[in-house]
């Protein structure tokens, strides 16, 4: 009898999940496990603590939804907390298999987990489930990956064919219950969503597929994505796919093919192209992570501090930034949005990151870890590489400095966005002299 452990990581879905498909189809008995960990990274001099409530809520909901969706295969999701090796040792001894299927992840902790399991003689069969372009299809070796996104994009657009989606054949196992010492339960609910939240979505695969359907087919928002994507208010200015992608509630391959179907049936325009273009940024940063490794968490990043920024550690100033008390309306409104909802627009993220680095002269890794704690869509590569980029230590050919006064005049001319989060009337105080 062939037995395998299926290890869910950042691929909390059953649809288009190649490693899950193979685990189910190639084995007679499968046990599904998920190791939950709410901890987040604190750089030197800062105690960030556990993940914020909105990020945690979304994770718990995604786990619950996966538990439900696995039932149709007769599979139970066993949730654990604790040391990864001890957990796997317990599963191995009770289930009697050391064959482990799962997704290959980027990130220091994630890769460390893989190394520790491999050195404890688990047979890891890991797939590139979370990539749009699997590693072996990349037209570069990781070492040769270019620093500049445009070079990467052009070559990828020309040479790479995205794989087809996969579907698991009908198979039903018999649910088996084990008594595991490290097993824990999953609870979701109890956290109220702010009425002004731009991200009021529930976590999980079911919600992800519903969002994909509404953003493309039901409401045709994708048609105008390029014009609306710099918006600040509401659910519809951008796709809001990032949180679902960060936990793998949906695969980038599913999104890609759905956009291609939309282009064939409804319209192919610069907006449909641009959404794929942005998803390629996500992909690029995953590879930048694989190339840069743990340097992406260091103050000098992958490229060195070529613009000679200060990056000082000043806790009082940092606290003003994080609490939305800098006195700069646009920056404060964005930080308050993040604190109250777990979300911030791309425009907002660029501005608050630039402000932290260029106006407050602070250590960018502190800002990145604050984002890691709170962002519902936190993704190790996208977060840390974007922060590196804005801080001038990443994939830079240019020193990015955003002027929040000019930016708010361009993107929040009416002041409505700032009024929502600052709860005050916005007058003329942002006019630059
Ligand atoms: C300082 C900073 C930190 C960031 N941290 C994260 C993070 O932790 N997780 C995360 O997913 N994104 C991060 N981003 C990128 C971007 O802000 C978010 O992906 C986007 O705002 C999410 O909203 P959306 O899904 O509606 O995006 P859309 O505009 O609809 O874009 C579609 C998809 O493209 C991808 N994408 C878009 N812009 C970027 C980008 N600049 N880099 C990488 N992928 C991108 C995302 O997967 C996104 O879901 C960060 C950007 C900055 C400037």
XYZ file of C-alpha atoms and ligand atoms in Angstrom:
486
model
C 0.000 0.000 0.000
C 1.401 3.413 -1.018
C 1.129 6.049 1.680
C 2.066 9.725 1.653
C 1.937 12.782 3.849
C 0.589 15.865 2.090
C 2.046 19.051 3.579
C -0.024 22.191 2.939
C 2.075 25.332 3.093
C 1.284 28.498 1.118
C -0.938 26.617 -1.285
C -4.221 26.397 0.630
C -6.379 25.149 -2.218
C -7.492 22.032 -4.038
C -7.899 23.492 -7.516
C -4.848 23.733 -9.773
C -2.602 22.194 -7.173
C -0.126 19.898 -8.987
C 1.540 18.468 -5.873
C -1.820 17.638 -4.281
C -3.028 16.051 -7.502
C -0.012 13.746 -7.636
C -0.173 12.903 -3.943
C -3.821 11.896 -4.289
C -3.482 10.055 -7.591
C -0.212 8.245 -6.824
C -1.075 6.936 -3.362
C -3.598 4.690 -1.639
C -3.588 6.567 1.611
C -2.883 10.263 2.194
C -2.747 12.276 5.382
C -3.013 16.079 5.034
C -1.213 18.299 7.471
C -0.784 22.019 8.026
C 1.653 23.527 10.514
C 0.314 26.851 11.716
C 2.746 29.539 12.813
C 1.652 33.072 13.717
C 5.161 34.364 14.351
C 6.723 37.131 12.285
C 10.263 38.394 11.821
C 11.677 41.145 14.063
C 14.859 42.811 12.817
C 17.538 44.079 15.211
C 16.287 46.654 17.685
C 12.578 46.045 17.142
C 10.100 43.656 18.727
C 7.327 43.134 16.215
C 5.564 40.210 17.912
C 3.013 37.933 16.249
C 1.047 38.580 13.073
C -1.687 41.217 13.269
C -5.341 40.359 13.783
C -6.514 40.867 10.200
C -3.742 38.795 8.691
C -4.398 36.069 11.232
C -8.149 36.161 10.621
C -7.651 35.711 6.887
C -5.279 32.793 7.476
C -7.689 31.069 9.871
C -10.558 31.499 7.405
C -8.434 30.090 4.601
C -7.562 27.030 6.683
C -11.259 26.479 7.558
C -12.235 26.720 3.929
C -9.546 24.230 2.941
C -10.816 21.819 5.608
C -14.248 22.002 3.975
C -12.964 21.654 0.409
C -10.858 18.598 1.240
C -13.901 16.729 2.479
C -14.999 15.987 -1.075
C -11.872 13.797 -1.389
C -12.507 12.148 1.956
C -9.485 13.971 3.364
C -9.129 15.595 6.745
C -6.790 18.515 7.356
C -4.771 17.899 10.525
C -3.580 21.223 11.962
C -0.472 21.382 14.111
C 1.503 23.910 16.079
C 5.077 23.488 17.289
C 8.469 22.413 16.074
C 8.294 21.188 12.503
C 10.625 18.222 12.955
C 8.855 16.986 16.100
C 5.504 17.258 14.330
C 6.699 15.337 11.292
C 8.371 12.696 13.490
C 5.059 12.140 15.258
C 3.167 11.871 11.967
C 5.781 9.500 10.565
C 5.575 7.191 13.563
C 1.755 7.069 13.684
C 1.011 7.123 9.954
C 4.009 5.103 8.953
C 5.316 6.992 5.934
C 8.101 9.460 5.349
C 7.124 10.390 1.826
C 6.070 14.058 1.858
C 4.427 15.948 -1.008
C 4.049 19.707 -0.896
C 4.852 23.021 -2.510
C 8.350 24.463 -2.692
C 8.357 27.854 -1.016
C 10.612 30.878 -1.088
C 11.604 32.496 2.211
C 14.247 31.872 4.836
C 12.047 30.017 7.371
C 10.373 28.015 4.658
C 13.655 26.861 3.121
C 15.051 26.131 6.558
C 12.047 23.865 7.255
C 12.756 21.981 4.041
C 16.417 21.523 4.986
C 15.594 20.324 8.488
C 13.070 17.777 7.242
C 15.425 16.517 4.552
C 18.225 16.103 7.080
C 15.842 14.090 9.253
C 15.386 11.652 6.390
C 11.987 12.701 5.112
C 11.610 12.098 1.419
C 10.447 15.539 0.213
C 8.705 15.745 -3.155
C 8.211 19.469 -3.614
C 6.588 21.218 -6.582
C 6.645 24.767 -7.912
C 2.904 25.112 -7.221
C 3.178 28.760 -6.275
C 5.040 29.894 -9.375
C 3.539 31.115 -12.608
C 6.704 29.998 -14.332
C 8.247 26.865 -12.888
C 11.968 27.043 -12.161
C 12.884 24.635 -14.954
C 10.988 26.763 -17.517
C 12.756 29.982 -16.580
C 14.941 31.173 -19.464
C 17.707 31.968 -16.957
C 19.667 30.169 -14.314
C 18.920 31.753 -10.949
C 22.466 33.144 -10.885
C 21.939 34.869 -14.249
C 18.624 36.480 -13.350
C 18.801 40.132 -14.453
C 18.519 42.918 -11.927
C 16.124 44.843 -14.154
C 12.482 43.716 -14.362
C 12.032 44.831 -17.984
C 14.786 42.492 -19.162
C 13.189 39.593 -17.278
C 9.694 40.411 -18.548
C 10.665 40.734 -22.209
C 12.461 37.415 -22.303
C 9.747 35.627 -20.350
C 6.972 37.070 -22.549
C 8.817 35.873 -25.638
C 9.966 32.444 -24.546
C 7.825 30.998 -21.796
C 4.623 29.049 -22.181
C 2.573 28.955 -18.999
C 1.624 25.420 -17.959
C -1.968 24.206 -18.184
C -4.118 24.081 -15.063
C -4.431 20.687 -13.425
C -7.539 18.971 -12.111
C -7.597 16.153 -9.587
C -9.398 13.038 -10.766
C -12.349 11.823 -8.719
C -11.049 9.820 -5.837
C -12.424 9.374 -2.377
C -10.408 8.226 0.602
C -11.767 7.043 3.885
C -11.271 9.618 6.631
C -8.977 8.287 9.366
C -8.520 9.913 12.739
C -5.245 9.898 14.635
C -4.465 11.183 18.066
C -1.581 13.595 17.658
C 0.091 15.338 20.565
C 0.912 18.488 18.551
C -2.491 18.750 16.877
C -4.490 21.909 17.439
C -7.830 23.257 16.302
C -8.617 26.122 13.981
C -10.914 28.923 14.964
C -11.940 31.791 12.768
C -14.256 34.691 13.414
C -14.699 37.320 16.080
C -12.786 40.118 14.351
C -14.915 42.879 12.953
C -14.145 44.360 9.557
C -13.906 48.152 9.446
C -16.811 49.599 7.446
C -14.364 51.516 5.241
C -12.086 48.555 4.582
C -10.851 48.217 1.015
C -10.337 44.538 1.673
C -13.485 43.098 3.296
C -13.031 39.664 1.719
C -13.162 36.358 3.575
C -10.122 34.094 3.292
C -10.055 30.822 1.381
C -10.216 29.226 -2.005
C -13.980 29.589 -2.394
C -13.779 33.326 -1.791
C -10.742 33.636 -4.125
C -12.562 31.977 -7.021
C -15.602 34.153 -6.389
C -13.426 37.277 -6.495
C -11.783 36.177 -9.730
C -15.213 35.618 -11.219
C -16.600 38.990 -10.139
C -13.504 41.050 -11.054
C -13.457 39.609 -14.559
C -16.761 38.193 -15.696
C -19.502 39.600 -13.481
C -18.373 43.210 -13.145
C -15.820 43.532 -15.954
C -13.540 45.608 -13.719
C -10.463 44.224 -15.419
C -11.411 46.141 -18.571
C -10.354 49.402 -16.893
C -7.669 48.072 -14.542
C -4.914 50.226 -16.007
C -6.895 53.414 -15.372
C -8.161 52.507 -11.907
C -5.192 50.660 -10.379
C -3.770 53.726 -8.624
C -6.993 54.232 -6.701
C -7.257 54.450 -2.951
C -10.897 53.856 -2.063
C -13.103 50.786 -2.419
C -12.774 47.153 -3.408
C -12.814 47.683 -7.169
C -9.880 49.929 -8.099
C -7.598 46.888 -8.244
C -8.009 43.127 -8.344
C -7.388 42.405 -4.624
C -5.922 39.052 -5.683
C -2.744 39.505 -3.618
C -4.037 38.136 -0.289
C -5.447 35.045 -1.970
C -2.174 34.554 -3.844
C -0.092 34.989 -0.699
C -1.693 31.943 0.930
C -2.160 30.107 -2.328
C -5.964 30.147 -2.088
C -5.718 30.569 -5.850
C -2.838 29.811 -8.181
C -1.232 32.454 -10.424
C -1.696 29.956 -13.275
C -5.483 29.946 -12.756
C -5.542 33.750 -12.787
C -3.367 33.851 -15.910
C -5.571 31.455 -17.894
C -8.767 33.153 -16.742
C -7.436 36.498 -18.026
C -6.504 34.823 -21.328
C -10.046 33.375 -21.598
C -11.454 36.832 -20.864
C -9.265 38.318 -23.597
C -10.615 35.798 -26.097
C -14.274 36.135 -25.148
C -14.699 39.761 -24.072
C -11.811 42.113 -24.776
C -8.042 42.183 -24.973
C -6.691 45.625 -24.120
C -3.903 47.406 -22.248
C -5.678 46.742 -18.942
C -5.850 42.971 -19.373
C -2.196 43.061 -20.397
C -1.304 45.192 -17.390
C -2.803 42.807 -14.855
C -0.592 40.025 -16.190
C 2.306 42.498 -16.225
C 1.799 43.077 -12.471
C 1.565 39.363 -11.791
C 4.917 39.051 -13.537
C 6.350 41.494 -10.985
C 5.293 39.046 -8.300
C 7.008 36.289 -10.210
C 10.147 38.331 -10.753
C 10.469 39.044 -7.028
C 10.143 35.348 -6.197
C 13.174 34.741 -8.365
C 14.980 37.776 -6.944
C 14.473 36.149 -3.555
C 15.901 32.856 -4.781
C 18.921 34.710 -6.116
C 19.424 37.103 -3.183
C 18.609 34.671 -0.353
C 18.850 36.099 3.116
C 20.489 39.329 1.867
C 16.985 40.617 1.179
C 16.489 40.970 4.947
C 19.678 42.973 5.447
C 19.953 46.786 5.477
C 22.254 46.761 2.437
C 19.904 44.472 0.537
C 21.109 42.726 -2.594
C 22.727 45.722 -4.244
C 24.423 47.635 -1.430
C 23.543 51.078 -0.070
C 24.508 52.777 -3.338
C 22.529 55.960 -2.597
C 24.097 56.347 0.867
C 20.865 56.433 2.838
C 20.972 56.869 6.631
C 18.754 53.955 7.709
C 18.898 54.939 11.357
C 17.240 53.097 14.242
C 15.092 55.693 16.019
C 12.227 54.055 17.858
C 10.299 57.267 18.680
C 10.259 58.361 15.066
C 9.387 54.859 13.921
C 6.449 54.728 16.350
C 5.121 57.992 14.906
C 5.265 56.496 11.431
C 3.626 53.217 12.388
C 0.834 54.869 14.404
C 0.034 57.408 11.691
C 1.259 60.368 13.776
C 3.887 61.927 11.511
C 1.784 65.020 10.772
C 1.926 64.290 7.024
C -1.748 63.640 6.179
C -1.312 61.299 3.252
C 1.240 59.149 5.089
C -0.799 59.080 8.288
C -4.025 58.168 6.480
C -2.338 55.210 4.794
C -0.784 53.918 8.017
C -4.116 54.240 9.812
C -5.784 52.304 7.008
C -3.182 49.540 7.424
C -3.628 49.434 11.205
C -7.422 49.371 11.022
C -7.851 46.952 8.127
C -4.640 45.040 7.312
C -4.627 46.483 3.782
C -3.073 49.424 1.932
C -3.082 50.271 -1.778
C 0.058 49.963 -3.866
C 0.189 53.761 -4.176
C 0.001 54.063 -0.399
C 2.706 51.436 0.160
C 5.124 53.212 -2.153
C 4.556 56.507 -0.380
C 4.791 55.347 3.218
C 7.904 53.288 2.422
C 9.606 56.199 0.678
C 8.623 58.528 3.544
C 10.135 56.203 6.137
C 13.392 55.948 4.237
C 13.804 59.387 2.655
C 11.966 61.792 4.956
C 12.446 60.106 8.328
C 15.828 58.550 7.394
C 14.821 55.315 9.145
C 15.951 51.733 8.785
C 13.826 50.249 5.994
C 13.917 46.730 7.476
C 11.830 48.030 10.390
C 9.166 49.233 7.974
C 9.247 45.957 6.067
C 8.777 43.910 9.210
C 5.898 46.141 10.316
C 4.254 45.394 6.957
C 5.022 41.703 7.468
C 3.117 41.764 10.729
C 0.026 43.545 9.430
C -0.502 43.048 5.706
C -3.168 40.442 4.985
C -1.417 39.834 1.676
C 2.046 39.571 3.230
C 4.327 37.649 0.929
C 7.979 37.314 1.792
C 9.355 38.030 -1.685
C 6.889 40.748 -2.729
C 7.157 42.579 0.560
C 10.883 42.518 1.175
C 11.848 43.039 -2.476
C 9.478 45.996 -2.880
C 10.884 47.541 0.279
C 14.429 46.981 -0.992
C 13.460 48.560 -4.293
C 12.011 51.709 -2.719
C 14.897 51.910 -0.254
C 17.477 51.903 -3.037
C 19.172 48.647 -2.063
C 17.350 46.276 -4.393
C 16.756 46.063 -8.129
C 17.522 49.711 -8.569
C 18.633 51.722 -11.471
C 17.061 54.827 -9.974
C 16.694 56.377 -6.531
C 12.923 56.385 -5.927
C 11.720 59.295 -3.830
C 7.980 59.972 -3.583
C 6.780 63.407 -2.590
C 3.620 62.735 -0.538
C 2.279 66.258 -1.064
C 2.431 65.947 -4.821
C 1.240 62.357 -4.661
C -1.844 63.207 -2.626
C -2.613 66.106 -4.940
C -2.517 63.663 -7.832
C -4.226 60.633 -6.312
C -6.411 62.150 -3.570
C -7.251 65.520 -5.035
C -10.652 65.634 -3.361
C -9.165 64.701 0.015
C -11.811 61.955 0.403
C -9.292 59.231 1.130
C -7.540 61.223 3.853
C -10.888 62.292 5.308
C -11.987 58.666 5.702
C -8.959 57.626 7.736
C -8.046 60.860 9.528
C -11.638 61.620 10.351
C -11.230 65.333 9.645
C -11.883 67.755 6.821
C -8.993 68.090 4.413
C -8.412 71.708 3.409
C -5.524 73.430 1.718
C -2.748 72.376 4.097
C -1.190 70.033 1.583
C -0.466 72.679 -1.005
C 3.277 72.902 -1.556
C 4.970 76.339 -1.572
C 6.575 48.551 0.147
C 5.685 47.547 -0.559
C 5.361 46.344 0.062
C 4.574 45.403 -0.605
N 4.273 44.208 0.029
C 3.559 43.265 -0.621
C 3.253 42.022 -0.022
O 3.662 41.718 1.096
N 2.492 41.127 -0.732
C 2.053 41.406 -1.982
O 1.373 40.564 -2.572
N 2.333 42.567 -2.577
C 3.058 43.504 -1.946
N 3.316 44.713 -2.568
C 2.910 44.899 -3.975
C 1.541 45.557 -4.213
O 1.418 46.719 -3.451
C 0.383 44.609 -3.877
O 0.566 43.367 -4.524
C -0.954 45.194 -4.349
O -1.171 46.451 -3.796
C -2.071 44.257 -3.934
O -3.319 44.702 -4.375
P -4.049 44.003 -5.610
O -4.026 42.540 -5.459
O -5.359 44.658 -5.732
O -3.060 44.414 -6.781
P -3.300 44.589 -8.347
O -2.917 45.980 -8.691
O -4.645 44.145 -8.745
O -2.191 43.646 -8.994
C -2.455 42.292 -9.353
C -1.444 41.387 -8.710
O -0.142 41.654 -9.209
C 0.820 41.475 -8.179
N 1.498 42.741 -7.938
C 1.053 43.989 -8.204
N 1.998 44.910 -7.906
C 3.058 44.226 -7.443
C 4.338 44.597 -6.972
N 4.748 45.878 -6.914
N 5.174 43.630 -6.544
C 4.824 42.327 -6.586
N 3.626 41.906 -7.034
C 2.756 42.851 -7.450
C 0.058 41.033 -6.940
O 0.093 39.622 -6.887
C -1.343 41.544 -7.214
O -2.332 40.793 -6.573
C 4.100 45.690 -1.902
C 4.415 46.895 -2.514
C 5.189 47.825 -1.850
C 5.510 49.130 -2.519
